[in-house]
Coordinates of C-alpha atoms in Angstrom, one line a residue:
M165 CA 87.4 70.5 77.2
P166 CA 84.4 68.1 77.9
A167 CA 83.7 67.2 81.5
L168 CA 84.5 63.7 82.7
E169 CA 81.6 61.2 82.6
R170 CA 80.5 58.6 85.1
N171 CA 82.6 55.4 84.8
Q172 CA 85.1 57.2 82.5
Q173 CA 88.7 56.1 83.0
F174 CA 91.1 59.0 83.6
D175 CA 94.5 57.3 83.7
R176 CA 94.3 55.1 86.9
Y177 CA 91.2 56.9 88.2
R178 CA 87.6 55.8 87.4
I179 CA 85.1 58.5 87.7
I180 CA 82.1 57.9 90.0
Q181 CA 80.4 61.3 89.9
S182 CA 80.9 65.0 89.6
L183 CA 81.3 67.0 92.8
G184 CA 80.9 70.4 91.2
N185 CA 82.9 73.3 90.0
G186 CA 85.0 75.8 91.9
V187 CA 87.5 78.7 91.2
S188 CA 90.4 76.3 90.5
G189 CA 88.5 73.7 88.4
E190 CA 86.2 70.7 88.4
S191 CA 86.1 68.1 91.1
Y192 CA 85.0 64.4 90.9
E193 CA 84.6 61.5 93.2
A194 CA 86.7 58.8 91.8
V195 CA 88.3 55.4 92.5
D196 CA 92.0 54.9 92.4
T197 CA 92.0 51.5 90.6
M198 CA 95.6 50.9 91.5
L199 CA 95.2 51.3 95.3
Q200 CA 91.5 50.6 95.4
R201 CA 90.5 53.6 97.4
K202 CA 88.1 56.6 96.9
V203 CA 89.7 59.9 96.1
T204 CA 88.7 63.4 95.1
L205 CA 90.1 64.2 91.6
K206 CA 90.3 67.8 90.6
L207 CA 90.9 69.0 87.1
I208 CA 92.8 72.3 87.2
H209 CA 91.5 75.1 84.9
P210 CA 89.9 72.6 82.5
W211 CA 87.9 75.1 80.5
F212 CA 90.9 75.7 78.2
T213 CA 94.6 74.8 78.0
L214 CA 97.0 77.0 80.0
P215 CA 100.3 78.1 78.3
D216 CA 103.4 76.0 78.8
S217 CA 104.9 78.4 81.3
A218 CA 101.8 78.0 83.5
H219 CA 102.2 74.2 83.3
R220 CA 105.8 74.4 84.4
Q221 CA 104.8 76.6 87.3
F222 CA 102.1 74.1 88.3
F223 CA 104.7 71.3 88.6
R224 CA 107.1 73.6 90.4
E225 CA 104.5 74.5 93.0
M226 CA 102.9 71.1 93.4
Q227 CA 106.2 69.4 93.9
G228 CA 106.5 71.2 97.2
I229 CA 102.9 71.4 98.1
S230 CA 102.4 67.7 97.6
M231 CA 105.1 67.1 100.3
L232 CA 103.2 69.1 103.0
N233 CA 102.3 66.8 105.9
H234 CA 100.2 68.1 108.8
P235 CA 97.4 66.5 110.9
Y236 CA 95.0 69.3 109.9
L237 CA 95.7 69.2 106.2
A238 CA 94.0 67.0 103.5
A239 CA 97.0 65.4 102.0
T240 CA 97.8 65.6 98.2
L241 CA 98.0 62.0 97.0
D242 CA 98.9 62.6 93.3
Y243 CA 99.2 65.3 90.7
G244 CA 100.2 65.5 87.1
E245 CA 99.1 66.0 83.5
I246 CA 97.2 63.7 81.2
D247 CA 96.3 64.6 77.6
G248 CA 97.1 68.3 78.4
R249 CA 94.9 68.3 81.5
L250 CA 96.4 69.3 84.8
Y251 CA 95.0 67.4 87.8
V252 CA 95.4 67.1 91.6
V253 CA 94.2 64.1 93.7
R254 CA 93.5 64.3 97.4
R255 CA 91.8 62.3 100.1
Y256 CA 88.0 61.9 99.7
L257 CA 85.7 62.6 102.6
S258 CA 82.1 61.6 102.3
N259 CA 80.9 64.3 104.7
G260 CA 82.0 67.0 102.2
S261 CA 82.8 70.5 103.4
L262 CA 81.3 73.1 105.8
L263 CA 78.8 73.7 103.0
S264 CA 77.6 70.1 102.8
N265 CA 74.4 68.9 104.5
A266 CA 76.5 67.3 107.2
G267 CA 78.7 70.4 107.7
R268 CA 75.7 72.7 108.0
L269 CA 73.8 70.4 110.4
W270 CA 76.8 69.6 112.6
F271 CA 78.4 73.1 112.7
K272 CA 75.4 75.4 112.6
P273 CA 76.5 78.8 114.0
P274 CA 76.7 80.3 116.5
L275 CA 79.0 77.6 117.9
D276 CA 80.1 77.2 121.5
V277 CA 82.8 79.9 122.0
E278 CA 85.4 77.4 123.3
D279 CA 84.8 75.0 120.4
A280 CA 85.0 77.7 117.8
I281 CA 88.3 79.0 119.1
Q282 CA 89.7 75.5 119.4
Y283 CA 88.8 74.8 115.8
G284 CA 90.2 78.1 114.7
H285 CA 93.4 77.3 116.6
Q286 CA 93.8 74.0 114.8
L287 CA 93.3 75.6 111.3
A288 CA 95.7 78.4 112.3
Q289 CA 98.3 75.7 113.1
A290 CA 97.9 74.2 109.6
L291 CA 98.2 77.6 108.0
D292 CA 101.3 78.5 110.1
Y293 CA 102.9 75.2 108.9
I294 CA 102.1 76.1 105.2
H295 CA 103.6 79.5 105.6
N296 CA 106.7 78.2 107.3
C297 CA 107.2 75.8 104.4
G298 CA 107.2 78.8 102.0
Y299 CA 103.7 78.6 100.6
L300 CA 100.3 80.4 100.9
H301 CA 96.8 79.0 100.8
G302 CA 95.5 82.2 99.3
A303 CA 91.8 81.2 99.4
V304 CA 90.6 79.8 102.8
T305 CA 86.9 79.5 102.4
F306 CA 84.0 77.4 103.7
S307 CA 84.2 75.1 100.8
N308 CA 87.8 73.9 101.3
I309 CA 87.4 73.2 105.0
L310 CA 86.5 69.5 104.9
V311 CA 84.4 67.8 107.6
L312 CA 86.2 64.8 109.0
Q313 CA 83.7 64.1 111.8
G314 CA 80.8 65.6 113.8
P315 CA 80.9 68.1 116.6
N316 CA 82.7 67.4 119.9
V317 CA 79.6 66.4 121.9
D318 CA 81.8 64.6 124.5
H319 CA 84.2 67.5 124.9
E320 CA 87.2 65.4 124.1
P321 CA 90.5 67.3 124.4
G322 CA 92.3 67.8 121.1
Y323 CA 89.2 66.9 119.1
A324 CA 89.8 67.8 115.4
P325 CA 86.8 67.7 113.1
F326 CA 88.3 69.6 110.1
L327 CA 90.9 69.2 107.4
L328 CA 92.0 72.1 105.3
A329 CA 92.2 71.3 101.5
D330 CA 93.4 72.7 98.2
V331 CA 96.5 74.6 99.3
G332 CA 97.4 77.2 96.7
L333 CA 95.1 76.0 93.9
S334 CA 92.8 78.9 93.6
N335 CA 95.7 81.3 94.0
Y336 CA 97.5 79.5 91.1
V337 CA 94.5 79.7 88.8
R338 CA 94.0 83.4 89.5
R339 CA 97.6 84.1 88.7
F340 CA 98.0 82.0 85.6
G341 CA 94.5 81.3 84.2
Q342 CA 91.1 82.8 83.6
P343 CA 88.8 81.6 86.4
Q344 CA 85.2 81.3 85.4
I345 CA 84.2 82.7 88.8
K346 CA 85.4 86.3 88.7
L347 CA 84.7 87.6 92.2
L348 CA 86.6 87.2 95.4
P349 CA 85.2 85.2 98.3
I350 CA 83.7 86.8 101.4
T351 CA 86.9 85.6 103.2
A352 CA 89.2 87.6 100.9
A353 CA 91.3 90.2 102.6
P354 CA 91.3 93.9 101.6
E355 CA 94.7 93.6 99.9
Q356 CA 93.4 90.9 97.6
I357 CA 91.1 93.4 96.1
G358 CA 94.3 95.1 94.9
K359 CA 95.7 91.8 93.6
R360 CA 98.1 91.3 96.5
V361 CA 98.3 88.0 98.5
T362 CA 100.3 87.6 101.7
P363 CA 100.4 85.2 104.7
A364 CA 98.4 87.8 106.5
S365 CA 95.6 87.3 103.9
D366 CA 95.2 83.8 105.2
Q367 CA 94.9 85.2 108.7
F368 CA 92.2 87.6 107.6
A369 CA 90.3 84.7 106.0
L370 CA 90.4 82.6 109.1
A371 CA 89.2 85.5 111.2
V372 CA 86.2 85.9 108.9
L373 CA 85.4 82.2 109.4
L374 CA 85.7 82.6 113.2
Y375 CA 83.5 85.7 113.3
F376 CA 80.8 83.7 111.4
W377 CA 81.1 80.8 113.8
L378 CA 80.7 83.1 116.8
A379 CA 78.2 85.6 115.5
G380 CA 76.0 83.4 113.3
R381 CA 76.6 85.8 110.3
P382 CA 79.6 87.1 108.4
P383 CA 81.2 90.4 109.4
Y384 CA 80.3 91.9 106.0
I385 CA 76.8 91.8 104.5
G386 CA 75.4 93.8 101.6
T387 CA 76.0 94.4 97.9
T388 CA 79.3 93.8 96.3
E389 CA 80.2 97.5 96.6
E390 CA 79.0 97.7 100.2
I391 CA 81.1 94.6 101.2
E392 CA 84.2 96.0 99.5
H393 CA 83.7 99.4 101.2
A394 CA 83.2 97.7 104.6
K395 CA 86.5 95.7 104.2
L396 CA 88.4 98.8 103.2
T397 CA 87.1 100.9 106.1
G398 CA 87.0 98.2 108.8
A399 CA 83.2 98.6 109.4
F400 CA 81.6 95.6 110.9
P401 CA 79.4 95.0 114.1
P402 CA 81.2 94.2 117.3
L403 CA 81.1 90.5 118.0
F404 CA 79.9 90.8 121.6
S405 CA 76.9 92.8 120.3
L406 CA 75.8 89.7 118.4
N407 CA 77.0 87.0 120.9
P408 CA 77.1 88.0 124.6
E409 CA 79.2 84.9 125.3
V410 CA 82.2 86.4 123.4
S411 CA 84.6 88.1 125.8
Y412 CA 86.2 91.5 125.2
E413 CA 89.6 89.8 124.8
Q414 CA 88.2 87.5 122.1
E415 CA 86.6 90.4 120.3
E416 CA 90.0 92.2 120.3
V417 CA 91.9 89.2 119.0
I418 CA 89.5 88.7 116.0
R419 CA 89.2 92.4 115.4
R420 CA 93.0 92.7 115.1
A421 CA 93.1 89.8 112.6
L422 CA 90.5 91.6 110.6
S423 CA 92.6 94.8 110.3
I424 CA 92.5 96.6 107.0
Y425 CA 96.3 96.6 106.6
P426 CA 98.3 93.3 106.7
E427 CA 101.0 94.8 108.9
E428 CA 98.5 95.7 111.6
R429 CA 97.4 92.0 111.9
Y430 CA 99.3 89.5 114.0
P431 CA 102.9 89.0 112.7
S432 CA 102.3 85.3 112.0
M433 CA 99.6 82.6 112.1
E434 CA 101.3 81.2 115.2
A435 CA 100.9 84.5 117.0
F436 CA 97.3 84.6 116.0
A437 CA 96.7 81.0 117.2
D438 CA 98.4 81.7 120.5
A439 CA 96.4 84.8 121.1
L440 CA 93.2 82.9 120.4
V441 CA 94.0 80.1 122.9
A442 CA 95.1 82.7 125.6
T443 CA 91.5 84.1 125.6
L444 CA 90.2 80.8 127.0
T445 CA 91.9 81.3 130.3
P446 CA 89.6 83.0 133.0
P447 CA 89.6 86.7 132.1
I448 CA 90.2 89.5 134.6
N449 CA 86.9 91.2 135.6
T450 CA 87.1 94.3 133.5
A451 CA 84.1 95.7 131.8
P452 CA 84.5 96.2 128.1
P453 CA 84.1 99.8 126.9
T454 CA 80.8 100.6 125.2
P455 CA 81.5 100.3 121.5
S456 CA 80.8 103.2 119.2
P457 CA 77.9 102.4 116.8
I458 CA 79.3 101.1 113.5
P459 CA 77.1 101.6 110.5
H460 CA 76.5 98.3 108.6
P461 CA 73.8 97.2 106.1
E462 CA 70.6 96.0 107.5
Q463 CA 70.0 92.3 107.1
S464 CA 66.6 90.6 107.0
L465 CA 67.7 87.0 106.3
T466 CA 67.2 84.2 108.8
L467 CA 70.2 82.0 109.8
E468 CA 68.8 79.2 107.7
Q469 CA 68.5 81.4 104.7
M470 CA 72.1 82.5 105.1
L471 CA 73.2 78.9 105.2
D472 CA 71.2 78.2 102.1
A473 CA 73.0 81.0 100.4
L474 CA 76.3 79.6 101.5
A475 CA 75.6 76.1 100.1
K476 CA 73.8 77.1 96.9
S477 CA 75.6 80.4 96.1
S478 CA 72.3 81.9 95.1
P479 CA 72.3 85.6 94.1
S480 CA 70.1 86.7 97.1
V481 CA 70.7 89.9 98.9
F482 CA 74.4 89.2 99.3
Q483 CA 75.0 89.4 95.6
P484 CA 72.1 91.1 93.9
G485 CA 72.2 90.9 90.2
I486 CA 75.0 88.3 89.9
Q487 CA 74.2 85.1 88.1
L488 CA 76.3 81.9 87.9
P489 CA 77.1 80.6 84.5
P490 CA 74.7 77.7 83.7
E491 CA 77.5 75.4 82.8
A492 CA 79.2 75.7 86.2
P493 CA 77.0 73.9 88.9
F494 CA 78.2 73.8 92.5
S495 CA 77.9 70.9 94.8
A496 CA 77.9 70.9 98.6
E497 CA 81.7 70.2 98.7
E498 CA 82.7 72.7 96.0
A499 CA 80.0 75.4 96.2
P500 CA 81.2 78.9 96.8
T501 CA 80.1 80.8 99.9
Y502 CA 78.5 84.3 99.8
Q503 CA 81.1 85.8 97.6
E504 CA 82.8 82.5 96.6
K505 CA 81.6 83.7 93.2
E506 CA 83.9 86.6 94.2
I507 CA 83.7 90.3 94.8
I508 CA 86.4 91.7 92.5
E509 CA 88.1 90.3 89.4
M510 CA 91.6 89.4 90.2
E511 CA 94.0 88.5 87.5
I512 CA 97.6 88.5 88.7
Q513 CA 100.2 88.6 85.9
A514 CA 102.6 85.7 85.7
G515 CA 105.5 88.1 86.2
Q516 CA 104.4 88.6 89.8
V517 CA 104.6 84.9 90.8
E518 CA 107.6 85.1 93.0
Q519 CA 106.2 87.7 95.4
H520 CA 103.2 85.5 96.0
T521 CA 104.8 82.1 96.3
Q522 CA 107.8 83.2 98.3
V523 CA 106.8 83.9 101.9
T524 CA 108.8 86.5 103.9
Q525 CA 109.6 85.1 107.4
V526 CA 108.6 87.3 110.3
T527 CA 111.3 86.0 112.5
Q528 CA 115.0 86.5 111.9
P529 CA 115.6 84.5 108.7
I530 CA 118.3 81.9 108.1
A531 CA 120.3 82.7 105.1
I532 CA 119.4 80.2 102.4
P533 CA 121.5 79.8 99.3
R534 CA 119.8 80.7 96.0
L535 CA 120.3 79.5 92.5
Q536 CA 119.8 82.0 89.6
I537 CA 119.1 80.6 86.1
K538 CA 119.4 82.7 82.9
W539 CA 118.8 81.4 79.4
L540 CA 121.4 82.9 77.0
S541 CA 118.8 83.1 74.3
G542 CA 116.9 85.7 76.3
G543 CA 114.2 85.9 78.9
E544 CA 114.1 86.8 82.6
T545 CA 116.4 85.4 85.2
R546 CA 114.8 82.8 87.5
E547 CA 115.7 82.3 91.1
Y548 CA 115.3 79.1 93.3
L549 CA 115.9 78.6 97.0
L550 CA 118.2 75.7 97.6
E551 CA 116.6 74.1 100.7
H552 CA 117.9 70.6 100.3
K553 CA 121.4 69.1 100.2
E554 CA 120.8 67.5 96.8
I555 CA 119.1 69.3 93.9
L556 CA 118.5 67.7 90.5
L557 CA 118.4 69.8 87.3
G558 CA 116.9 68.6 84.0
R559 CA 113.9 68.2 81.8
A560 CA 112.2 65.4 83.9
G561 CA 109.1 66.4 85.8
S562 CA 110.6 64.9 89.0
D563 CA 113.6 67.2 88.9
D564 CA 113.9 69.8 91.6
V565 CA 114.7 72.5 89.0
L566 CA 112.8 72.0 85.8
L567 CA 114.7 73.1 82.6
D568 CA 112.4 72.0 79.8
Q569 CA 112.8 74.9 77.4
D570 CA 115.6 73.3 75.4
S571 CA 115.4 69.7 74.2
S572 CA 119.3 69.4 74.3
I573 CA 119.0 69.5 78.1
S574 CA 119.0 65.9 79.4
R575 CA 116.2 64.5 81.6
H576 CA 118.6 64.4 84.5
H577 CA 121.3 66.8 83.4
A578 CA 123.2 68.0 86.6
L579 CA 123.2 67.5 90.3
L580 CA 123.9 70.2 93.0
K581 CA 125.2 68.6 96.2
Y582 CA 125.9 70.4 99.5
E583 CA 129.3 69.2 100.8
D584 CA 131.7 70.9 103.2
D585 CA 129.7 74.1 103.6
R586 CA 129.4 74.6 99.8
Y587 CA 127.5 73.4 96.8
L588 CA 129.2 71.3 94.2
I589 CA 127.8 70.5 90.7
Y590 CA 128.1 67.1 89.0
D591 CA 127.4 66.1 85.5
Q592 CA 124.7 63.3 85.4
R593 CA 126.0 61.8 82.2
S594 CA 124.2 64.5 80.2
S595 CA 124.3 64.5 76.4
S596 CA 125.6 68.0 76.0
G597 CA 127.8 68.3 79.2
V598 CA 128.2 70.7 82.1
F599 CA 130.8 73.5 81.9
V600 CA 132.2 75.5 84.8
N601 CA 134.1 78.6 83.7
G602 CA 134.5 77.0 80.3
E603 CA 135.9 73.7 81.6
K604 CA 133.8 70.6 81.0
L605 CA 133.2 68.3 83.9
T606 CA 133.7 64.6 83.9
D607 CA 131.1 62.2 85.2
E608 CA 132.8 61.6 88.5
T609 CA 134.2 65.0 89.3
G610 CA 132.3 67.7 91.0
R611 CA 133.2 71.4 91.0
A612 CA 132.4 74.0 93.6
L613 CA 129.7 76.3 92.2
A614 CA 130.5 79.2 94.5
D615 CA 132.4 80.0 97.6
R616 CA 131.8 82.7 100.2
D617 CA 133.7 85.3 98.3
H618 CA 132.8 85.0 94.7
Q619 CA 130.4 83.5 92.1
K620 CA 131.1 81.1 89.3
W621 CA 129.4 80.6 86.0
V622 CA 128.1 77.2 84.9
S623 CA 126.9 76.5 81.4
L624 CA 124.4 73.8 80.5
R625 CA 124.5 74.4 76.7
K626 CA 122.2 77.4 76.3
T627 CA 121.7 78.0 80.1
H628 CA 123.8 80.0 82.6
L629 CA 123.6 79.1 86.2
I630 CA 124.7 81.7 88.8
K631 CA 125.1 80.4 92.4
N632 CA 124.8 83.2 95.0
G633 CA 127.3 82.8 97.8
T634 CA 125.0 82.6 100.8
Y635 CA 125.0 79.5 103.0
P636 CA 122.9 77.9 105.8
Q637 CA 123.9 79.1 109.2

């Protein structure tokens, strides 16, 4: 599909200029003509049309992601589909990302240790919030950490210069599309090489960023193969050998978050964040053990050259022999970092979606009722968590459960409502009706979909709904 042009109208958005390409799509500076404000408009996977199943999954995921609200997250303002093009709109920041001119000037590493840990703690809080809401970021990189303001020169408490953007977008494109950038970013965790993404993958990515801020270089340097080998063997220089201001306790916290295996990292982003802040208290006078020499590739770049490589994503010594496609320029906001062009091709099949979008809680989970849907004409059973007291089912894009495979399903077909410790189902004046165990519902009468001892079958024409009998505690 052709790129959007300057002054072109895209629904209510007027294009000002292109901001560049990334893994998930093309970004533009635009004006929301309805609300008269600048925004960043991102076309998702615009190089060719995704299948209908991928479009449905986009709306399912964005319906929840768009509701995320945290002080360290760049809010999603709008999302949808126009002329077959998926898009997401978020807040526009003129300073760009950590790879912009402002970001490189203001936050040139190595940063002050306390500032770096405070910034890392804030981003960890945002990621912990995302995980607790049941989502993953999946691609925390230098290019989606937006710069809200300059460095904390006055040492103000609670100073927050960054916003984390683009939750789940790159991960979505890798699972359902064919990204033009085929390699994983330098911040990708070892398990992502094997096409696995977990909450601990976001923890690893943040630890890579912290290491860069404190050491003035990433933990892994070399060719694609050398970087992959270093990640899979845990070979990187000790932080305090590169920055004597880093304490032994801080070294240990970041080293644990960079563990090869996810289960060896901190059990949650909250635990990682707490461990980081705890290192800012005055340490006990214990001399750190002399580290064993760890082999790592020699590097001959200056710091400025490394930052240039970050912003321009040039082949350089970090990626010898890798060239970007000429039709995919990168701007300061969207440019990939060292391996933002990516280390390993990762194409996750659509059948694996649930294991990546459902986050396993580390603490004792509360039992959440689940809704299973099976089409009688065939296909796999789908499962949804019922996290709200009212759940709409139908073909409308605003419905909580989207059932658009059959035109006989009404736009708002049925309502699930949690009453008296159970879910009841109501017909929403649908054209083909709602049946519970063969009995058709009236418009006013709700029927219990399940109780604590058994399940009931509900029919929406060609669809069977199975309500699992687990309830909130």
